[in-house]
Amino acid sequence: MRTLVTGGGGFIGSHLVDSLLAAGHEVDVLDNFCTGRRDNLGKNPMAGKVRVWEKDIAAAVEILPLFKGVDWVFHLAGLADIVPSVENPSAYFHSNVDGTLAVMEAARAARVKRFLYAASSSCYGIPDAYPTPETAPIRPRYPYALTKWLGEEIVLHWAEVYKMPAVSLRLFNVFGPRSRTTGAYGAVFGVFLAQKLNGKPFTVVGDGTQTRDFTYVTDVARAFLQAAESDLSGVPLNIGTGQCHSVNELVGLLGGGPKVRLPRRPGEPDCTHADIARVRELLGWEPLVSFAEGVRRVLERIEDWRDAPVWTAEKIQEATRSWFDSLRAT
């Protein structure tokens, strides 16, 4: 198939590009590289076969010709992280909502055969039930979560109204090599790895007993590929492991060491835990990389985080001030 990956220079996107190339597909990448990195694509020995288009996904007229002749579209481009979305919601609506509409319309005009969307488990907010099924109430707690869910609504609505074969994958706590190492305060893995490299204490929120459904990135890439190969359309699918691991357990797997406690954050769940019964039934997908094995693989590549920002407790408290100020009441 001829495939197009928006956000293909990013963390998950570049691993998906690897999987598509390994499966023998043609790959185009559409990425403005505001968060992704070109060298993520250069790590693949077949990188020379990838066509790269550096454009804003929301530039509807400019991106339209890039979809001609494309069979499968994987839409992973967008802005992530909580704090910047609270501080600048307009940028998140431009990228995650307007951008998704532009990509969806370009795909519709090109009559693509499959459309796969990278949604976020943050749409569930603080769920009532664990493990959390796709039928759980949608309760986004901050603009990033809202815009990712609105993007999903566009994708599923287009699947219904325009009969576009589209599937949305709600991703849970993806980790692995190439995760973002610069920019805003974000995922715990990058924070902890930079702290470990620099001999700094781990900044643990609360008592560290909160748990996450950490999902290894190659398992996520394989889920996208299996969804593309299927006939499924018009449904969201949770992509997680169906297991939970605490932040304290992560610290232990990283070798342990001193910890600094930070206050609990408003609007943040104590647990993320995917119910993956639907994706097992409909796609036959299973996670293959255990949490411990995934952490071991990341530690083998820890030097990749050498230039990542080192977050201290003071820097984190300053960076997340708007999070607390805006979301405390929720």
PDB file of N, CA and C in Angstrom, residues 201-303:
ATOM      1  N   PRO A 201      17.493  13.703  42.059  1.00  0.00           N
ATOM      2  CA  PRO A 201      16.414  12.889  42.625  1.00  0.00           C
ATOM      3  C   PRO A 201      15.219  12.817  41.686  1.00  0.00           C
ATOM      4  N   PHE A 202      14.501  11.697  41.769  1.00  0.00           N
ATOM      5  CA  PHE A 202      13.277  11.535  40.981  1.00  0.00           C
ATOM      6  C   PHE A 202      12.169  12.379  41.597  1.00  0.00           C
ATOM      7  N   THR A 203      11.494  13.163  40.777  1.00  0.00           N
ATOM      8  CA  THR A 203      10.393  14.006  41.252  1.00  0.00           C
ATOM      9  C   THR A 203       9.093  13.209  41.151  1.00  0.00           C
ATOM     10  N   VAL A 204       8.640  12.713  42.269  1.00  0.00           N
ATOM     11  CA  VAL A 204       7.474  11.827  42.330  1.00  0.00           C
ATOM     12  C   VAL A 204       6.265  12.622  42.816  1.00  0.00           C
ATOM     13  N   VAL A 205       5.197  12.571  42.034  1.00  0.00           N
ATOM     14  CA  VAL A 205       3.965  13.257  42.411  1.00  0.00           C
ATOM     15  C   VAL A 205       3.243  12.432  43.473  1.00  0.00           C
ATOM     16  N   GLY A 206       2.805  13.097  44.536  1.00  0.00           N
ATOM     17  CA  GLY A 206       2.103  12.404  45.614  1.00  0.00           C
ATOM     18  C   GLY A 206       2.986  11.364  46.273  1.00  0.00           C
ATOM     19  N   ASP A 207       2.392  10.208  46.594  1.00  0.00           N
ATOM     20  CA  ASP A 207       3.166   9.151  47.244  1.00  0.00           C
ATOM     21  C   ASP A 207       3.700   8.123  46.258  1.00  0.00           C
ATOM     22  N   GLY A 208       3.458   8.340  44.962  1.00  0.00           N
ATOM     23  CA  GLY A 208       3.992   7.440  43.945  1.00  0.00           C
ATOM     24  C   GLY A 208       3.203   6.162  43.759  1.00  0.00           C
ATOM     25  N   THR A 209       2.096   6.018  44.450  1.00  0.00           N
ATOM     26  CA  THR A 209       1.300   4.789  44.316  1.00  0.00           C
ATOM     27  C   THR A 209       0.314   4.871  43.153  1.00  0.00           C
ATOM     28  N   GLN A 210       0.174   6.058  42.537  1.00  0.00           N
ATOM     29  CA  GLN A 210      -0.712   6.165  41.374  1.00  0.00           C
ATOM     30  C   GLN A 210      -0.179   5.257  40.264  1.00  0.00           C
ATOM     31  N   THR A 211      -1.088   4.693  39.505  1.00  0.00           N
ATOM     32  CA  THR A 211      -0.707   3.691  38.511  1.00  0.00           C
ATOM     33  C   THR A 211      -1.085   4.142  37.103  1.00  0.00           C
ATOM     34  N   ARG A 212      -0.334   3.601  36.137  1.00  0.00           N
ATOM     35  CA  ARG A 212      -0.575   3.915  34.735  1.00  0.00           C
ATOM     36  C   ARG A 212      -0.501   2.637  33.907  1.00  0.00           C
ATOM     37  N   ASP A 213      -1.258   2.627  32.824  1.00  0.00           N
ATOM     38  CA  ASP A 213      -1.214   1.509  31.877  1.00  0.00           C
ATOM     39  C   ASP A 213      -0.141   1.840  30.838  1.00  0.00           C
ATOM     40  N   PHE A 214       1.111   1.596  31.201  1.00  0.00           N
ATOM     41  CA  PHE A 214       2.237   1.913  30.327  1.00  0.00           C
ATOM     42  C   PHE A 214       2.279   0.933  29.158  1.00  0.00           C
ATOM     43  N   THR A 215       2.294   1.466  27.935  1.00  0.00           N
ATOM     44  CA  THR A 215       2.195   0.659  26.719  1.00  0.00           C
ATOM     45  C   THR A 215       3.408   0.923  25.840  1.00  0.00           C
ATOM     46  N   TYR A 216       4.117  -0.143  25.453  1.00  0.00           N
ATOM     47  CA  TYR A 216       5.360   0.031  24.713  1.00  0.00           C
ATOM     48  C   TYR A 216       5.071   0.429  23.268  1.00  0.00           C
ATOM     49  N   VAL A 217       5.907   1.300  22.746  1.00  0.00           N
ATOM     50  CA  VAL A 217       5.615   1.974  21.473  1.00  0.00           C
ATOM     51  C   VAL A 217       5.524   1.015  20.286  1.00  0.00           C
ATOM     52  N   THR A 218       6.315  -0.058  20.253  1.00  0.00           N
ATOM     53  CA  THR A 218       6.215  -0.963  19.105  1.00  0.00           C
ATOM     54  C   THR A 218       4.915  -1.742  19.116  1.00  0.00           C
ATOM     55  N   ASP A 219       4.355  -1.988  20.304  1.00  0.00           N
ATOM     56  CA  ASP A 219       3.032  -2.603  20.374  1.00  0.00           C
ATOM     57  C   ASP A 219       1.972  -1.663  19.804  1.00  0.00           C
ATOM     58  N   VAL A 220       2.129  -0.371  20.073  1.00  0.00           N
ATOM     59  CA  VAL A 220       1.187   0.620  19.552  1.00  0.00           C
ATOM     60  C   VAL A 220       1.282   0.696  18.028  1.00  0.00           C
ATOM     61  N   ALA A 221       2.508   0.710  17.499  1.00  0.00           N
ATOM     62  CA  ALA A 221       2.677   0.747  16.043  1.00  0.00           C
ATOM     63  C   ALA A 221       2.033  -0.475  15.397  1.00  0.00           C
ATOM     64  N   ARG A 222       2.182  -1.623  16.029  1.00  0.00           N
ATOM     65  CA  ARG A 222       1.585  -2.853  15.483  1.00  0.00           C
ATOM     66  C   ARG A 222       0.059  -2.773  15.522  1.00  0.00           C
ATOM     67  N   ALA A 223      -0.504  -2.119  16.535  1.00  0.00           N
ATOM     68  CA  ALA A 223      -1.958  -1.948  16.601  1.00  0.00           C
ATOM     69  C   ALA A 223      -2.461  -1.117  15.426  1.00  0.00           C
ATOM     70  N   PHE A 224      -1.733  -0.049  15.081  1.00  0.00           N
ATOM     71  CA  PHE A 224      -2.120   0.766  13.927  1.00  0.00           C
ATOM     72  C   PHE A 224      -2.093  -0.066  12.647  1.00  0.00           C
ATOM     73  N   LEU A 225      -1.065  -0.881  12.504  1.00  0.00           N
ATOM     74  CA  LEU A 225      -0.940  -1.682  11.286  1.00  0.00           C
ATOM     75  C   LEU A 225      -2.064  -2.714  11.199  1.00  0.00           C
ATOM     76  N   GLN A 226      -2.373  -3.374  12.318  1.00  0.00           N
ATOM     77  CA  GLN A 226      -3.452  -4.355  12.301  1.00  0.00           C
ATOM     78  C   GLN A 226      -4.804  -3.702  12.034  1.00  0.00           C
ATOM     79  N   ALA A 227      -5.011  -2.503  12.556  1.00  0.00           N
ATOM     80  CA  ALA A 227      -6.272  -1.795  12.297  1.00  0.00           C
ATOM     81  C   ALA A 227      -6.380  -1.429  10.825  1.00  0.00           C
ATOM     82  N   ALA A 228      -5.248  -1.054  10.215  1.00  0.00           N
ATOM     83  CA  ALA A 228      -5.263  -0.715   8.792  1.00  0.00           C
ATOM     84  C   ALA A 228      -5.551  -1.932   7.931  1.00  0.00           C
ATOM     85  N   GLU A 229      -5.067  -3.072   8.341  1.00  0.00           N
ATOM     86  CA  GLU A 229      -5.254  -4.309   7.565  1.00  0.00           C
ATOM     87  C   GLU A 229      -6.643  -4.904   7.736  1.00  0.00           C
ATOM     88  N   SER A 230      -7.416  -4.392   8.692  1.00  0.00           N
ATOM     89  CA  SER A 230      -8.738  -4.947   8.975  1.00  0.00           C
ATOM     90  C   SER A 230      -9.808  -4.275   8.123  1.00  0.00           C
ATOM     91  N   ASP A 231     -11.044  -4.752   8.260  1.00  0.00           N
ATOM     92  CA  ASP A 231     -12.202  -4.125   7.619  1.00  0.00           C
ATOM     93  C   ASP A 231     -13.012  -3.299   8.616  1.00  0.00           C
ATOM     94  N   LEU A 232     -12.494  -3.125   9.797  1.00  0.00           N
ATOM     95  CA  LEU A 232     -13.208  -2.428  10.860  1.00  0.00           C
ATOM     96  C   LEU A 232     -13.340  -0.946  10.538  1.00  0.00           C
ATOM     97  N   SER A 233     -14.465  -0.343  10.921  1.00  0.00           N
ATOM     98  CA  SER A 233     -14.651   1.092  10.693  1.00  0.00           C
ATOM     99  C   SER A 233     -15.661   1.658  11.681  1.00  0.00           C
ATOM    100  N   GLY A 234     -15.442   2.943  12.019  1.00  0.00           N
ATOM    101  CA  GLY A 234     -16.424   3.691  12.795  1.00  0.00           C
ATOM    102  C   GLY A 234     -16.416   3.423  14.282  1.00  0.00           C
ATOM    103  N   VAL A 235     -15.338   2.844  14.816  1.00  0.00           N
ATOM    104  CA  VAL A 235     -15.305   2.535  16.252  1.00  0.00           C
ATOM    105  C   VAL A 235     -14.000   3.027  16.867  1.00  0.00           C
ATOM    106  N   PRO A 236     -14.052   3.404  18.153  1.00  0.00           N
ATOM    107  CA  PRO A 236     -12.820   3.670  18.895  1.00  0.00           C
ATOM    108  C   PRO A 236     -12.331   2.390  19.567  1.00  0.00           C
ATOM    109  N   LEU A 237     -11.016   2.256  19.692  1.00  0.00           N
ATOM    110  CA  LEU A 237     -10.416   1.088  20.332  1.00  0.00           C
ATOM    111  C   LEU A 237      -9.381   1.535  21.360  1.00  0.00           C
ATOM    112  N   ASN A 238      -9.485   1.006  22.570  1.00  0.00           N
ATOM    113  CA  ASN A 238      -8.444   1.240  23.562  1.00  0.00           C
ATOM    114  C   ASN A 238      -7.190   0.459  23.185  1.00  0.00           C
ATOM    115  N   ILE A 239      -6.025   1.126  23.259  1.00  0.00           N
ATOM    116  CA  ILE A 239      -4.755   0.449  23.052  1.00  0.00           C
ATOM    117  C   ILE A 239      -3.921   0.632  24.316  1.00  0.00           C
ATOM    118  N   GLY A 240      -3.898  -0.422  25.127  1.00  0.00           N
ATOM    119  CA  GLY A 240      -3.122  -0.445  26.361  1.00  0.00           C
ATOM    120  C   GLY A 240      -2.682  -1.875  26.606  1.00  0.00           C
ATOM    121  N   THR A 241      -2.258  -2.140  27.828  1.00  0.00           N
ATOM    122  CA  THR A 241      -1.851  -3.511  28.156  1.00  0.00           C
ATOM    123  C   THR A 241      -2.886  -4.240  28.992  1.00  0.00           C
ATOM    124  N   GLY A 242      -3.826  -3.462  29.566  1.00  0.00           N
ATOM    125  CA  GLY A 242      -4.771  -4.075  30.491  1.00  0.00           C
ATOM    126  C   GLY A 242      -4.163  -4.329  31.852  1.00  0.00           C
ATOM    127  N   GLN A 243      -2.988  -3.744  32.103  1.00  0.00           N
ATOM    128  CA  GLN A 243      -2.308  -3.880  33.394  1.00  0.00           C
ATOM    129  C   GLN A 243      -1.860  -2.508  33.873  1.00  0.00           C
ATOM    130  N   CYS A 244      -1.679  -2.385  35.181  1.00  0.00           N
ATOM    131  CA  CYS A 244      -1.266  -1.114  35.771  1.00  0.00           C
ATOM    132  C   CYS A 244       0.051  -1.274  36.516  1.00  0.00           C
ATOM    133  N   HIS A 245       0.854  -0.221  36.482  1.00  0.00           N
ATOM    134  CA  HIS A 245       2.123  -0.211  37.201  1.00  0.00           C
ATOM    135  C   HIS A 245       2.294   1.154  37.854  1.00  0.00           C
ATOM    136  N   SER A 246       2.778   1.147  39.092  1.00  0.00           N
ATOM    137  CA  SER A 246       2.884   2.386  39.842  1.00  0.00           C
ATOM    138  C   SER A 246       4.144   3.165  39.474  1.00  0.00           C
ATOM    139  N   VAL A 247       4.122   4.446  39.792  1.00  0.00           N
ATOM    140  CA  VAL A 247       5.295   5.292  39.589  1.00  0.00           C
ATOM    141  C   VAL A 247       6.440   4.797  40.467  1.00  0.00           C
ATOM    142  N   ASN A 248       6.127   4.335  41.663  1.00  0.00           N
ATOM    143  CA  ASN A 248       7.182   3.782  42.533  1.00  0.00           C
ATOM    144  C   ASN A 248       7.835   2.553  41.900  1.00  0.00           C
ATOM    145  N   GLU A 249       7.031   1.724  41.237  1.00  0.00           N
ATOM    146  CA  GLU A 249       7.588   0.563  40.545  1.00  0.00           C
ATOM    147  C   GLU A 249       8.517   1.003  39.423  1.00  0.00           C
ATOM    148  N   LEU A 250       8.127   2.045  38.702  1.00  0.00           N
ATOM    149  CA  LEU A 250       8.983   2.574  37.643  1.00  0.00           C
ATOM    150  C   LEU A 250      10.317   3.043  38.214  1.00  0.00           C
ATOM    151  N   VAL A 251      10.281   3.770  39.324  1.00  0.00           N
ATOM    152  CA  VAL A 251      11.523   4.229  39.956  1.00  0.00           C
ATOM    153  C   VAL A 251      12.419   3.037  40.298  1.00  0.00           C
ATOM    154  N   GLY A 252      11.811   1.966  40.818  1.00  0.00           N
ATOM    155  CA  GLY A 252      12.581   0.771  41.147  1.00  0.00           C
ATOM    156  C   GLY A 252      13.227   0.150  39.925  1.00  0.00           C
ATOM    157  N   LEU A 253      12.488   0.048  38.823  1.00  0.00           N
ATOM    158  CA  LEU A 253      13.032  -0.535  37.597  1.00  0.00           C
ATOM    159  C   LEU A 253      14.127   0.340  36.988  1.00  0.00           C
ATOM    160  N   LEU A 254      14.091   1.631  37.278  1.00  0.00           N
ATOM    161  CA  LEU A 254      15.128   2.533  36.792  1.00  0.00           C
ATOM    162  C   LEU A 254      16.362   2.524  37.695  1.00  0.00           C
ATOM    163  N   GLY A 255      16.334   1.705  38.727  1.00  0.00           N
ATOM    164  CA  GLY A 255      17.495   1.576  39.611  1.00  0.00           C
ATOM    165  C   GLY A 255      17.340   2.224  40.959  1.00  0.00           C
ATOM    166  N   GLY A 256      16.187   2.835  41.207  1.00  0.00           N
ATOM    167  CA  GLY A 256      15.955   3.444  42.506  1.00  0.00           C
ATOM    168  C   GLY A 256      16.797   4.689  42.714  1.00  0.00           C
ATOM    169  N   GLY A 257      16.732   5.228  43.923  1.00  0.00           N
ATOM    170  CA  GLY A 257      17.484   6.428  44.248  1.00  0.00           C
ATOM    171  C   GLY A 257      16.632   7.409  45.014  1.00  0.00           C
ATOM    172  N   PRO A 258      17.196   8.559  45.326  1.00  0.00           N
ATOM    173  CA  PRO A 258      16.470   9.571  46.103  1.00  0.00           C
ATOM    174  C   PRO A 258      15.235  10.063  45.350  1.00  0.00           C
ATOM    175  N   LYS A 259      14.215  10.441  46.149  1.00  0.00           N
ATOM    176  CA  LYS A 259      12.981  10.966  45.577  1.00  0.00           C
ATOM    177  C   LYS A 259      12.650  12.302  46.228  1.00  0.00           C
ATOM    178  N   VAL A 260      12.020  13.158  45.429  1.00  0.00           N
ATOM    179  CA  VAL A 260      11.453  14.398  45.935  1.00  0.00           C
ATOM    180  C   VAL A 260       9.962  14.351  45.684  1.00  0.00           C
ATOM    181  N   ARG A 261       9.172  14.639  46.702  1.00  0.00           N
ATOM    182  CA  ARG A 261       7.713  14.563  46.569  1.00  0.00           C
ATOM    183  C   ARG A 261       7.142  15.887  46.072  1.00  0.00           C
ATOM    184  N   LEU A 262       6.199  15.778  45.132  1.00  0.00           N
ATOM    185  CA  LEU A 262       5.494  16.944  44.624  1.00  0.00           C
ATOM    186  C   LEU A 262       4.012  16.812  44.956  1.00  0.00           C
ATOM    187  N   PRO A 263       3.293  17.921  45.059  1.00  0.00           N
ATOM    188  CA  PRO A 263       1.863  17.840  45.388  1.00  0.00           C
ATOM    189  C   PRO A 263       1.060  17.183  44.278  1.00  0.00           C
ATOM    190  N   ARG A 264      -0.014  16.516  44.683  1.00  0.00           N
ATOM    191  CA  ARG A 264      -0.932  15.917  43.711  1.00  0.00           C
ATOM    192  C   ARG A 264      -1.506  17.005  42.826  1.00  0.00           C
ATOM    193  N   ARG A 265      -1.853  16.613  41.580  1.00  0.00           N
ATOM    194  CA  ARG A 265      -2.301  17.589  40.594  1.00  0.00           C
ATOM    195  C   ARG A 265      -3.798  17.499  40.369  1.00  0.00           C
ATOM    196  N   PRO A 266      -4.461  18.638  40.230  1.00  0.00           N
ATOM    197  CA  PRO A 266      -5.906  18.622  39.988  1.00  0.00           C
ATOM    198  C   PRO A 266      -6.224  18.034  38.621  1.00  0.00           C
ATOM    199  N   GLY A 267      -7.301  17.260  38.581  1.00  0.00           N
ATOM    200  CA  GLY A 267      -7.760  16.707  37.314  1.00  0.00           C
ATOM    201  C   GLY A 267      -6.976  15.518  36.818  1.00  0.00           C
ATOM    202  N   GLU A 268      -6.026  15.030  37.606  1.00  0.00           N
ATOM    203  CA  GLU A 268      -5.203  13.902  37.169  1.00  0.00           C
ATOM    204  C   GLU A 268      -5.702  12.620  37.845  1.00  0.00           C
ATOM    205  N   PRO A 269      -5.969  11.559  37.096  1.00  0.00           N
ATOM    206  CA  PRO A 269      -6.500  10.334  37.706  1.00  0.00           C
ATOM    207  C   PRO A 269      -5.446   9.600  38.518  1.00  0.00           C
ATOM    208  N   ASP A 270      -5.895   8.875  39.533  1.00  0.00           N
ATOM    209  CA  ASP A 270      -4.985   8.020  40.297  1.00  0.00           C
ATOM    210  C   ASP A 270      -4.544   6.823  39.471  1.00  0.00           C
ATOM    211  N   CYS A 271      -5.342   6.488  38.459  1.00  0.00           N
ATOM    212  CA  CYS A 271      -5.085   5.272  37.707  1.00  0.00           C
ATOM    213  C   CYS A 271      -5.515   5.461  36.254  1.00  0.00           C
ATOM    214  N   THR A 272      -4.731   4.926  35.322  1.00  0.00           N
ATOM    215  CA  THR A 272      -5.217   4.687  33.962  1.00  0.00           C
ATOM    216  C   THR A 272      -5.088   3.193  33.726  1.00  0.00           C
ATOM    217  N   HIS A 273      -6.137   2.596  33.208  1.00  0.00           N
ATOM    218  CA  HIS A 273      -6.178   1.131  33.079  1.00  0.00           C
ATOM    219  C   HIS A 273      -7.141   0.798  31.943  1.00  0.00           C
ATOM    220  N   ALA A 274      -6.591   0.342  30.835  1.00  0.00           N
ATOM    221  CA  ALA A 274      -7.399   0.100  29.646  1.00  0.00           C
ATOM    222  C   ALA A 274      -8.103  -1.249  29.706  1.00  0.00           C
ATOM    223  N   ASP A 275      -9.383  -1.236  29.395  1.00  0.00           N
ATOM    224  CA  ASP A 275     -10.096  -2.471  29.081  1.00  0.00           C
ATOM    225  C   ASP A 275      -9.850  -2.731  27.599  1.00  0.00           C
ATOM    226  N   ILE A 276      -9.117  -3.796  27.284  1.00  0.00           N
ATOM    227  CA  ILE A 276      -8.740  -4.057  25.891  1.00  0.00           C
ATOM    228  C   ILE A 276      -9.503  -5.245  25.299  1.00  0.00           C
ATOM    229  N   ALA A 277     -10.643  -5.561  25.902  1.00  0.00           N
ATOM    230  CA  ALA A 277     -11.437  -6.683  25.387  1.00  0.00           C
ATOM    231  C   ALA A 277     -11.885  -6.432  23.941  1.00  0.00           C
ATOM    232  N   ARG A 278     -12.249  -5.185  23.616  1.00  0.00           N
ATOM    233  CA  ARG A 278     -12.767  -4.903  22.278  1.00  0.00           C
ATOM    234  C   ARG A 278     -11.693  -5.095  21.210  1.00  0.00           C
ATOM    235  N   VAL A 279     -10.484  -4.568  21.438  1.00  0.00           N
ATOM    236  CA  VAL A 279      -9.437  -4.696  20.418  1.00  0.00           C
ATOM    237  C   VAL A 279      -8.973  -6.141  20.301  1.00  0.00           C
ATOM    238  N   ARG A 280      -9.020  -6.882  21.401  1.00  0.00           N
ATOM    239  CA  ARG A 280      -8.694  -8.311  21.329  1.00  0.00           C
ATOM    240  C   ARG A 280      -9.705  -9.050  20.453  1.00  0.00           C
ATOM    241  N   GLU A 281     -10.969  -8.723  20.650  1.00  0.00           N
ATOM    242  CA  GLU A 281     -12.028  -9.419  19.911  1.00  0.00           C
ATOM    243  C   GLU A 281     -12.052  -9.021  18.439  1.00  0.00           C
ATOM    244  N   LEU A 282     -11.937  -7.720  18.165  1.00  0.00           N
ATOM    245  CA  LEU A 282     -12.131  -7.238  16.799  1.00  0.00           C
ATOM    246  C   LEU A 282     -10.880  -7.299  15.932  1.00  0.00           C
ATOM    247  N   LEU A 283      -9.706  -7.158  16.552  1.00  0.00           N
ATOM    248  CA  LEU A 283      -8.464  -7.172  15.776  1.00  0.00           C
ATOM    249  C   LEU A 283      -7.547  -8.337  16.106  1.00  0.00           C
ATOM    250  N   GLY A 284      -7.809  -9.004  17.227  1.00  0.00           N
ATOM    251  CA  GLY A 284      -6.892 -10.050  17.655  1.00  0.00           C
ATOM    252  C   GLY A 284      -5.552  -9.504  18.108  1.00  0.00           C
ATOM    253  N   TRP A 285      -5.530  -8.222  18.478  1.00  0.00           N
ATOM    254  CA  TRP A 285      -4.284  -7.588  18.923  1.00  0.00           C
ATOM    255  C   TRP A 285      -4.015  -7.887  20.383  1.00  0.00           C
ATOM    256  N   GLU A 286      -2.747  -8.123  20.701  1.00  0.00           N
ATOM    257  CA  GLU A 286      -2.306  -8.328  22.073  1.00  0.00           C
ATOM    258  C   GLU A 286      -1.011  -7.550  22.297  1.00  0.00           C
ATOM    259  N   PRO A 287      -0.832  -6.942  23.471  1.00  0.00           N
ATOM    260  CA  PRO A 287       0.463  -6.339  23.782  1.00  0.00           C
ATOM    261  C   PRO A 287       1.503  -7.443  23.989  1.00  0.00           C
ATOM    262  N   LEU A 288       2.693  -7.246  23.450  1.00  0.00           N
ATOM    263  CA  LEU A 288       3.730  -8.273  23.521  1.00  0.00           C
ATOM    264  C   LEU A 288       4.890  -7.910  24.439  1.00  0.00           C
ATOM    265  N   VAL A 289       5.128  -6.623  24.643  1.00  0.00           N
ATOM    266  CA  VAL A 289       6.280  -6.179  25.430  1.00  0.00           C
ATOM    267  C   VAL A 289       5.820  -5.827  26.841  1.00  0.00           C
ATOM    268  N   SER A 290       6.326  -6.545  27.829  1.00  0.00           N
ATOM    269  CA  SER A 290       5.953  -6.289  29.220  1.00  0.00           C
ATOM    270  C   SER A 290       6.535  -4.956  29.681  1.00  0.00           C
ATOM    271  N   PHE A 291       6.008  -4.458  30.782  1.00  0.00           N
ATOM    272  CA  PHE A 291       6.492  -3.196  31.329  1.00  0.00           C
ATOM    273  C   PHE A 291       7.977  -3.300  31.683  1.00  0.00           C
ATOM    274  N   ALA A 292       8.348  -4.357  32.387  1.00  0.00           N
ATOM    275  CA  ALA A 292       9.755  -4.517  32.790  1.00  0.00           C
ATOM    276  C   ALA A 292      10.670  -4.616  31.576  1.00  0.00           C
ATOM    277  N   GLU A 293      10.250  -5.358  30.547  1.00  0.00           N
ATOM    278  CA  GLU A 293      11.069  -5.482  29.340  1.00  0.00           C
ATOM    279  C   GLU A 293      11.162  -4.145  28.619  1.00  0.00           C
ATOM    280  N   GLY A 294      10.065  -3.408  28.577  1.00  0.00           N
ATOM    281  CA  GLY A 294      10.091  -2.102  27.926  1.00  0.00           C
ATOM    282  C   GLY A 294      11.029  -1.140  28.627  1.00  0.00           C
ATOM    283  N   VAL A 295      11.001  -1.127  29.964  1.00  0.00           N
ATOM    284  CA  VAL A 295      11.912  -0.260  30.714  1.00  0.00           C
ATOM    285  C   VAL A 295      13.359  -0.672  30.455  1.00  0.00           C
ATOM    286  N   ARG A 296      13.613  -1.974  30.390  1.00  0.00           N
ATOM    287  CA  ARG A 296      14.977  -2.452  30.107  1.00  0.00           C
ATOM    288  C   ARG A 296      15.446  -1.939  28.742  1.00  0.00           C
ATOM    289  N   ARG A 297      14.577  -1.986  27.744  1.00  0.00           N
ATOM    290  CA  ARG A 297      14.945  -1.510  26.408  1.00  0.00           C
ATOM    291  C   ARG A 297      15.211  -0.007  26.413  1.00  0.00           C
ATOM    292  N   VAL A 298      14.419   0.723  27.176  1.00  0.00           N
ATOM    293  CA  VAL A 298      14.632   2.169  27.263  1.00  0.00           C
ATOM    294  C   VAL A 298      15.972   2.464  27.928  1.00  0.00           C
ATOM    295  N   LEU A 299      16.293   1.736  28.989  1.00  0.00           N
ATOM    296  CA  LEU A 299      17.559   1.969  29.684  1.00  0.00           C
ATOM    297  C   LEU A 299      18.755   1.688  28.779  1.00  0.00           C
ATOM    298  N   GLU A 300      18.595   0.765  27.850  1.00  0.00           N
ATOM    299  CA  GLU A 300      19.678   0.505  26.896  1.00  0.00           C
ATOM    300  C   GLU A 300      19.953   1.720  26.015  1.00  0.00           C
ATOM    301  N   ARG A 301      18.956   2.580  25.884  1.00  0.00           N
ATOM    302  CA  ARG A 301      19.072   3.772  25.022  1.00  0.00           C
ATOM    303  C   ARG A 301      19.061   5.054  25.849  1.00  0.00           C
ATOM    304  N   ILE A 302      19.446   4.986  27.101  1.00  0.00           N
ATOM    305  CA  ILE A 302      19.285   6.134  27.991  1.00  0.00           C
ATOM    306  C   ILE A 302      20.095   7.340  27.535  1.00  0.00           C
ATOM    307  N   GLU A 303      21.185   7.112  26.809  1.00  0.00           N
ATOM    308  CA  GLU A 303      21.990   8.234  26.341  1.00  0.00           C
ATOM    309  C   GLU A 303      21.209   9.134  25.383  1.00  0.00           C
TER     310      GLU A 303
END
